[in-house]
Amino acid sequence: MEIYVVDRGDNVDQIAASTGISVWQLIYDNQLIYPYELAVGQALVIDNGIRNASRAVSVSGYAYPFISEWVLAETLPFLSELPIFSYGFTMEGELIPPLWDDEWMIREALRYGTQPILVLTPFGPDGNFNNQLIHSVVNNWVYAENLISNLLRVMEEKGYQGVDIDFEYILAQDRDAFTGFVWWVADTMRENGYHTSVALAPKTSSEQRGLLYEGKDYRALGEAADHVLLMTYEWGYTYGPPMAVAPLNQVRRVVEYAVTQIDPAKIDLGIPNYGYDWPLPFERGVTMARTLGNVEAVRIAIEKGSAIAFDPLAQSPYFFYTESGVTHEVWFEDPRSLMGKFRLMEEYGLRGCGYWQIMQWFRANWLLLRSQFYILK
């Protein structure tokens, strides 16, 4: 597998001829649509039959129960685990199931040899993370025991094979209580044949301040859980200024810190499967970016006649376009940015990677991943 960056004047016939693959394979692998126009600077995967896989990794991808059946079926062959988003809970530890049926996803995951994972999140009535829910459960053994018992019951009834604890905005005062809760969950799950993972905000030091970071003790949580996910994305986000969603220089800083606290064989690297489109000029508190898929981003660049640039520090693609007199700035992921993350996984010997999220099909990513690693099943 190699990556080809489109130059001015390139077309699919020329690229296919120069790389020795068929036109139809080029079109199919890169999800090109008729009349198969290309953007200058667009990165394409070229399947030349060469595989560089040196070791096996675990691969997970979060999904909501309303995912397209076709997208899920296409993605499952590439996944070790399918974290299904998500179950909530009350102050007293009663579980709140997803609004949509999750059992069909569990059946599909098992059919493809992928482990279905129950994702536990502290969402309040407004649909946002609520640290008072966390505070109530981790500081009350009766509520915690009730929640863990309910988790076990649902997992046994439905066929889940693990639990992922995705608690965010934990109060600093609850840090140790949260760690104790994770120990309790993980020990209970191991006793019953399940495994436990924890999603970690992207810290770069033990002293890092902020509501996202102070409630999570990397070293202690790494010891308690069977594995962890570094949420290495959202530097560029809906309400923030335009920038790469997962700039590699920033992602590297998180990994460099994480491996000093946690066994690399327990660490999964978070990878975004999306980008953002910001209207300009950016005004904090006013401007809101639109989320878009990586394939959609390239199609916008083609439609608007925009050349795609590549930031060498962030190792991420971006472009500008104008619509109705408004200039837009778009950052997204492509084969080059993904390859940078795969190389980081290899450099630090990480357990694997986890995608937020797999709701939109991006074939080039999965082909490239499979060319670099064997995927654990």
PDB file of N, CA, C and O in Angstrom, residues 283-329:
ATOM      1  N   GLU A 283     -15.109  33.905  15.407  1.00  0.00           N
ATOM      2  CA  GLU A 283     -15.396  34.752  16.555  1.00  0.00           C
ATOM      3  C   GLU A 283     -15.782  33.856  17.729  1.00  0.00           C
ATOM      4  O   GLU A 283     -16.812  33.170  17.674  1.00  0.00           O
ATOM      5  N   ARG A 284     -14.945  33.842  18.761  1.00  0.00           N
ATOM      6  CA  ARG A 284     -15.182  32.936  19.890  1.00  0.00           C
ATOM      7  C   ARG A 284     -16.534  33.224  20.526  1.00  0.00           C
ATOM      8  O   ARG A 284     -16.899  34.373  20.767  1.00  0.00           O
ATOM      9  N   GLY A 285     -17.273  32.145  20.792  1.00  0.00           N
ATOM     10  CA  GLY A 285     -18.591  32.270  21.391  1.00  0.00           C
ATOM     11  C   GLY A 285     -19.693  32.476  20.377  1.00  0.00           C
ATOM     12  O   GLY A 285     -20.877  32.440  20.736  1.00  0.00           O
ATOM     13  N   VAL A 286     -19.312  32.711  19.124  1.00  0.00           N
ATOM     14  CA  VAL A 286     -20.306  32.935  18.066  1.00  0.00           C
ATOM     15  C   VAL A 286     -20.160  31.892  16.956  1.00  0.00           C
ATOM     16  O   VAL A 286     -21.129  31.247  16.561  1.00  0.00           O
ATOM     17  N   THR A 287     -18.933  31.727  16.462  1.00  0.00           N
ATOM     18  CA  THR A 287     -18.696  30.812  15.347  1.00  0.00           C
ATOM     19  C   THR A 287     -18.879  29.363  15.789  1.00  0.00           C
ATOM     20  O   THR A 287     -18.381  28.946  16.837  1.00  0.00           O
ATOM     21  N   MET A 288     -19.582  28.584  14.970  1.00  0.00           N
ATOM     22  CA  MET A 288     -19.772  27.165  15.233  1.00  0.00           C
ATOM     23  C   MET A 288     -19.406  26.378  13.984  1.00  0.00           C
ATOM     24  O   MET A 288     -19.949  26.627  12.899  1.00  0.00           O
ATOM     25  N   ALA A 289     -18.455  25.446  14.111  1.00  0.00           N
ATOM     26  CA  ALA A 289     -18.034  24.627  12.975  1.00  0.00           C
ATOM     27  C   ALA A 289     -19.042  23.511  12.725  1.00  0.00           C
ATOM     28  O   ALA A 289     -19.714  23.038  13.632  1.00  0.00           O
ATOM     29  N   ARG A 290     -19.113  23.083  11.478  1.00  0.00           N
ATOM     30  CA  ARG A 290     -19.952  21.943  11.097  1.00  0.00           C
ATOM     31  C   ARG A 290     -19.081  20.698  11.012  1.00  0.00           C
ATOM     32  O   ARG A 290     -18.007  20.726  10.418  1.00  0.00           O
ATOM     33  N   THR A 291     -19.541  19.602  11.622  1.00  0.00           N
ATOM     34  CA  THR A 291     -18.821  18.329  11.520  1.00  0.00           C
ATOM     35  C   THR A 291     -19.074  17.715  10.155  1.00  0.00           C
ATOM     36  O   THR A 291     -20.199  17.764   9.640  1.00  0.00           O
ATOM     37  N   LEU A 292     -18.039  17.139   9.567  1.00  0.00           N
ATOM     38  CA  LEU A 292     -18.202  16.488   8.275  1.00  0.00           C
ATOM     39  C   LEU A 292     -17.281  15.283   8.175  1.00  0.00           C
ATOM     40  O   LEU A 292     -16.281  15.175   8.891  1.00  0.00           O
ATOM     41  N   GLY A 293     -17.634  14.346   7.289  1.00  0.00           N
ATOM     42  CA  GLY A 293     -16.820  13.159   7.090  1.00  0.00           C
ATOM     43  C   GLY A 293     -15.617  13.456   6.216  1.00  0.00           C
ATOM     44  O   GLY A 293     -15.582  14.454   5.484  1.00  0.00           O
ATOM     45  N   ASN A 294     -14.628  12.579   6.270  1.00  0.00           N
ATOM     46  CA  ASN A 294     -13.395  12.799   5.509  1.00  0.00           C
ATOM     47  C   ASN A 294     -13.617  12.700   4.006  1.00  0.00           C
ATOM     48  O   ASN A 294     -13.021  13.457   3.243  1.00  0.00           O
ATOM     49  N   VAL A 295     -14.468  11.787   3.577  1.00  0.00           N
ATOM     50  CA  VAL A 295     -14.785  11.680   2.151  1.00  0.00           C
ATOM     51  C   VAL A 295     -15.575  12.909   1.711  1.00  0.00           C
ATOM     52  O   VAL A 295     -15.333  13.479   0.634  1.00  0.00           O
ATOM     53  N   GLU A 296     -16.514  13.349   2.543  1.00  0.00           N
ATOM     54  CA  GLU A 296     -17.303  14.543   2.245  1.00  0.00           C
ATOM     55  C   GLU A 296     -16.403  15.767   2.104  1.00  0.00           C
ATOM     56  O   GLU A 296     -16.620  16.612   1.216  1.00  0.00           O
ATOM     57  N   ALA A 297     -15.389  15.889   2.948  1.00  0.00           N
ATOM     58  CA  ALA A 297     -14.483  17.040   2.888  1.00  0.00           C
ATOM     59  C   ALA A 297     -13.801  17.116   1.527  1.00  0.00           C
ATOM     60  O   ALA A 297     -13.738  18.191   0.910  1.00  0.00           O
ATOM     61  N   VAL A 298     -13.307  15.994   1.049  1.00  0.00           N
ATOM     62  CA  VAL A 298     -12.621  15.989  -0.255  1.00  0.00           C
ATOM     63  C   VAL A 298     -13.594  16.349  -1.371  1.00  0.00           C
ATOM     64  O   VAL A 298     -13.251  17.083  -2.304  1.00  0.00           O
ATOM     65  N   ARG A 299     -14.809  15.869  -1.282  1.00  0.00           N
ATOM     66  CA  ARG A 299     -15.799  16.173  -2.327  1.00  0.00           C
ATOM     67  C   ARG A 299     -16.139  17.664  -2.353  1.00  0.00           C
ATOM     68  O   ARG A 299     -16.408  18.232  -3.410  1.00  0.00           O
ATOM     69  N   ILE A 300     -16.144  18.301  -1.188  1.00  0.00           N
ATOM     70  CA  ILE A 300     -16.360  19.751  -1.146  1.00  0.00           C
ATOM     71  C   ILE A 300     -15.199  20.462  -1.840  1.00  0.00           C
ATOM     72  O   ILE A 300     -15.410  21.395  -2.628  1.00  0.00           O
ATOM     73  N   ALA A 301     -13.970  20.024  -1.562  1.00  0.00           N
ATOM     74  CA  ALA A 301     -12.805  20.639  -2.204  1.00  0.00           C
ATOM     75  C   ALA A 301     -12.888  20.499  -3.716  1.00  0.00           C
ATOM     76  O   ALA A 301     -12.586  21.456  -4.460  1.00  0.00           O
ATOM     77  N   ILE A 302     -13.319  19.344  -4.202  1.00  0.00           N
ATOM     78  CA  ILE A 302     -13.460  19.127  -5.649  1.00  0.00           C
ATOM     79  C   ILE A 302     -14.549  20.037  -6.204  1.00  0.00           C
ATOM     80  O   ILE A 302     -14.356  20.717  -7.222  1.00  0.00           O
ATOM     81  N   GLU A 303     -15.688  20.056  -5.533  1.00  0.00           N
ATOM     82  CA  GLU A 303     -16.828  20.860  -5.998  1.00  0.00           C
ATOM     83  C   GLU A 303     -16.484  22.347  -6.058  1.00  0.00           C
ATOM     84  O   GLU A 303     -16.885  23.063  -6.986  1.00  0.00           O
ATOM     85  N   LYS A 304     -15.711  22.830  -5.083  1.00  0.00           N
ATOM     86  CA  LYS A 304     -15.386  24.253  -5.004  1.00  0.00           C
ATOM     87  C   LYS A 304     -14.095  24.605  -5.743  1.00  0.00           C
ATOM     88  O   LYS A 304     -13.718  25.783  -5.786  1.00  0.00           O
ATOM     89  N   GLY A 305     -13.432  23.612  -6.309  1.00  0.00           N
ATOM     90  CA  GLY A 305     -12.180  23.873  -7.026  1.00  0.00           C
ATOM     91  C   GLY A 305     -11.044  24.277  -6.117  1.00  0.00           C
ATOM     92  O   GLY A 305     -10.135  25.013  -6.532  1.00  0.00           O
ATOM     93  N   SER A 306     -11.051  23.777  -4.869  1.00  0.00           N
ATOM     94  CA  SER A 306     -10.018  24.145  -3.891  1.00  0.00           C
ATOM     95  C   SER A 306      -8.863  23.156  -3.915  1.00  0.00           C
ATOM     96  O   SER A 306      -9.067  21.948  -4.035  1.00  0.00           O
ATOM     97  N   ALA A 307      -7.660  23.682  -3.790  1.00  0.00           N
ATOM     98  CA  ALA A 307      -6.493  22.818  -3.629  1.00  0.00           C
ATOM     99  C   ALA A 307      -6.356  22.457  -2.158  1.00  0.00           C
ATOM    100  O   ALA A 307      -6.569  23.296  -1.274  1.00  0.00           O
ATOM    101  N   ILE A 308      -6.005  21.214  -1.880  1.00  0.00           N
ATOM    102  CA  ILE A 308      -5.825  20.748  -0.509  1.00  0.00           C
ATOM    103  C   ILE A 308      -4.362  20.929  -0.116  1.00  0.00           C
ATOM    104  O   ILE A 308      -3.456  20.457  -0.813  1.00  0.00           O
ATOM    105  N   ALA A 309      -4.129  21.628   0.989  1.00  0.00           N
ATOM    106  CA  ALA A 309      -2.776  21.815   1.523  1.00  0.00           C
ATOM    107  C   ALA A 309      -2.546  20.811   2.643  1.00  0.00           C
ATOM    108  O   ALA A 309      -3.481  20.157   3.122  1.00  0.00           O
ATOM    109  N   PHE A 310      -1.283  20.704   3.075  1.00  0.00           N
ATOM    110  CA  PHE A 310      -0.953  19.759   4.146  1.00  0.00           C
ATOM    111  C   PHE A 310      -0.001  20.438   5.112  1.00  0.00           C
ATOM    112  O   PHE A 310       1.074  20.895   4.726  1.00  0.00           O
ATOM    113  N   ASP A 311      -0.427  20.538   6.376  1.00  0.00           N
ATOM    114  CA  ASP A 311       0.383  21.190   7.398  1.00  0.00           C
ATOM    115  C   ASP A 311       1.469  20.226   7.876  1.00  0.00           C
ATOM    116  O   ASP A 311       1.156  19.166   8.427  1.00  0.00           O
ATOM    117  N   PRO A 312       2.745  20.566   7.698  1.00  0.00           N
ATOM    118  CA  PRO A 312       3.815  19.614   8.042  1.00  0.00           C
ATOM    119  C   PRO A 312       3.982  19.385   9.537  1.00  0.00           C
ATOM    120  O   PRO A 312       4.441  18.318   9.950  1.00  0.00           O
ATOM    121  N   LEU A 313       3.607  20.359  10.370  1.00  0.00           N
ATOM    122  CA  LEU A 313       3.726  20.182  11.822  1.00  0.00           C
ATOM    123  C   LEU A 313       2.567  19.360  12.363  1.00  0.00           C
ATOM    124  O   LEU A 313       2.773  18.381  13.085  1.00  0.00           O
ATOM    125  N   ALA A 314       1.364  19.743  12.011  1.00  0.00           N
ATOM    126  CA  ALA A 314       0.177  19.009  12.462  1.00  0.00           C
ATOM    127  C   ALA A 314      -0.002  17.700  11.708  1.00  0.00           C
ATOM    128  O   ALA A 314      -0.735  16.818  12.159  1.00  0.00           O
ATOM    129  N   GLN A 315       0.679  17.569  10.561  1.00  0.00           N
ATOM    130  CA  GLN A 315       0.523  16.387   9.698  1.00  0.00           C
ATOM    131  C   GLN A 315      -0.960  16.158   9.390  1.00  0.00           C
ATOM    132  O   GLN A 315      -1.493  15.052   9.536  1.00  0.00           O
ATOM    133  N   SER A 316      -1.612  17.239   8.939  1.00  0.00           N
ATOM    134  CA  SER A 316      -3.047  17.187   8.672  1.00  0.00           C
ATOM    135  C   SER A 316      -3.385  18.023   7.442  1.00  0.00           C
ATOM    136  O   SER A 316      -2.786  19.082   7.219  1.00  0.00           O
ATOM    137  N   PRO A 317      -4.365  17.579   6.649  1.00  0.00           N
ATOM    138  CA  PRO A 317      -4.783  18.322   5.460  1.00  0.00           C
ATOM    139  C   PRO A 317      -5.829  19.386   5.781  1.00  0.00           C
ATOM    140  O   PRO A 317      -6.598  19.246   6.746  1.00  0.00           O
ATOM    141  N   TYR A 318      -5.850  20.432   4.948  1.00  0.00           N
ATOM    142  CA  TYR A 318      -6.838  21.494   5.123  1.00  0.00           C
ATOM    143  C   TYR A 318      -7.013  22.223   3.798  1.00  0.00           C
ATOM    144  O   TYR A 318      -6.180  22.114   2.893  1.00  0.00           O
ATOM    145  N   PHE A 319      -8.102  22.977   3.681  1.00  0.00           N
ATOM    146  CA  PHE A 319      -8.311  23.799   2.490  1.00  0.00           C
ATOM    147  C   PHE A 319      -9.312  24.903   2.813  1.00  0.00           C
ATOM    148  O   PHE A 319      -9.974  24.887   3.859  1.00  0.00           O
ATOM    149  N   PHE A 320      -9.409  25.864   1.908  1.00  0.00           N
ATOM    150  CA  PHE A 320     -10.354  26.967   2.012  1.00  0.00           C
ATOM    151  C   PHE A 320     -11.300  26.937   0.812  1.00  0.00           C
ATOM    152  O   PHE A 320     -10.924  26.489  -0.275  1.00  0.00           O
ATOM    153  N   TYR A 321     -12.507  27.417   1.020  1.00  0.00           N
ATOM    154  CA  TYR A 321     -13.431  27.625  -0.103  1.00  0.00           C
ATOM    155  C   TYR A 321     -14.369  28.772   0.254  1.00  0.00           C
ATOM    156  O   TYR A 321     -14.483  29.160   1.427  1.00  0.00           O
ATOM    157  N   THR A 322     -15.025  29.308  -0.747  1.00  0.00           N
ATOM    158  CA  THR A 322     -15.959  30.414  -0.541  1.00  0.00           C
ATOM    159  C   THR A 322     -17.337  30.026  -1.046  1.00  0.00           C
ATOM    160  O   THR A 322     -17.478  29.463  -2.141  1.00  0.00           O
ATOM    161  N   GLU A 323     -18.338  30.321  -0.238  1.00  0.00           N
ATOM    162  CA  GLU A 323     -19.723  30.022  -0.611  1.00  0.00           C
ATOM    163  C   GLU A 323     -20.615  31.157  -0.120  1.00  0.00           C
ATOM    164  O   GLU A 323     -20.548  31.539   1.053  1.00  0.00           O
ATOM    165  N   SER A 324     -21.413  31.699  -1.021  1.00  0.00           N
ATOM    166  CA  SER A 324     -22.323  32.811  -0.702  1.00  0.00           C
ATOM    167  C   SER A 324     -21.583  33.967  -0.045  1.00  0.00           C
ATOM    168  O   SER A 324     -22.078  34.609   0.893  1.00  0.00           O
ATOM    169  N   GLY A 325     -20.366  34.219  -0.504  1.00  0.00           N
ATOM    170  CA  GLY A 325     -19.577  35.333  -0.010  1.00  0.00           C
ATOM    171  C   GLY A 325     -18.866  35.074   1.299  1.00  0.00           C
ATOM    172  O   GLY A 325     -18.168  35.961   1.816  1.00  0.00           O
ATOM    173  N   VAL A 326     -19.008  33.861   1.855  1.00  0.00           N
ATOM    174  CA  VAL A 326     -18.371  33.521   3.136  1.00  0.00           C
ATOM    175  C   VAL A 326     -17.233  32.535   2.878  1.00  0.00           C
ATOM    176  O   VAL A 326     -17.422  31.510   2.233  1.00  0.00           O
ATOM    177  N   THR A 327     -16.046  32.865   3.396  1.00  0.00           N
ATOM    178  CA  THR A 327     -14.906  31.955   3.280  1.00  0.00           C
ATOM    179  C   THR A 327     -14.990  30.897   4.386  1.00  0.00           C
ATOM    180  O   THR A 327     -15.349  31.206   5.529  1.00  0.00           O
ATOM    181  N   HIS A 328     -14.662  29.653   4.019  1.00  0.00           N
ATOM    182  CA  HIS A 328     -14.678  28.538   4.970  1.00  0.00           C
ATOM    183  C   HIS A 328     -13.288  27.921   5.053  1.00  0.00           C
ATOM    184  O   HIS A 328     -12.553  27.875   4.069  1.00  0.00           O
ATOM    185  N   GLU A 329     -12.943  27.421   6.247  1.00  0.00           N
ATOM    186  CA  GLU A 329     -11.695  26.691   6.460  1.00  0.00           C
ATOM    187  C   GLU A 329     -12.047  25.284   6.932  1.00  0.00           C
ATOM    188  O   GLU A 329     -12.805  25.115   7.896  1.00  0.00           O
TER     189      GLU A 329
END
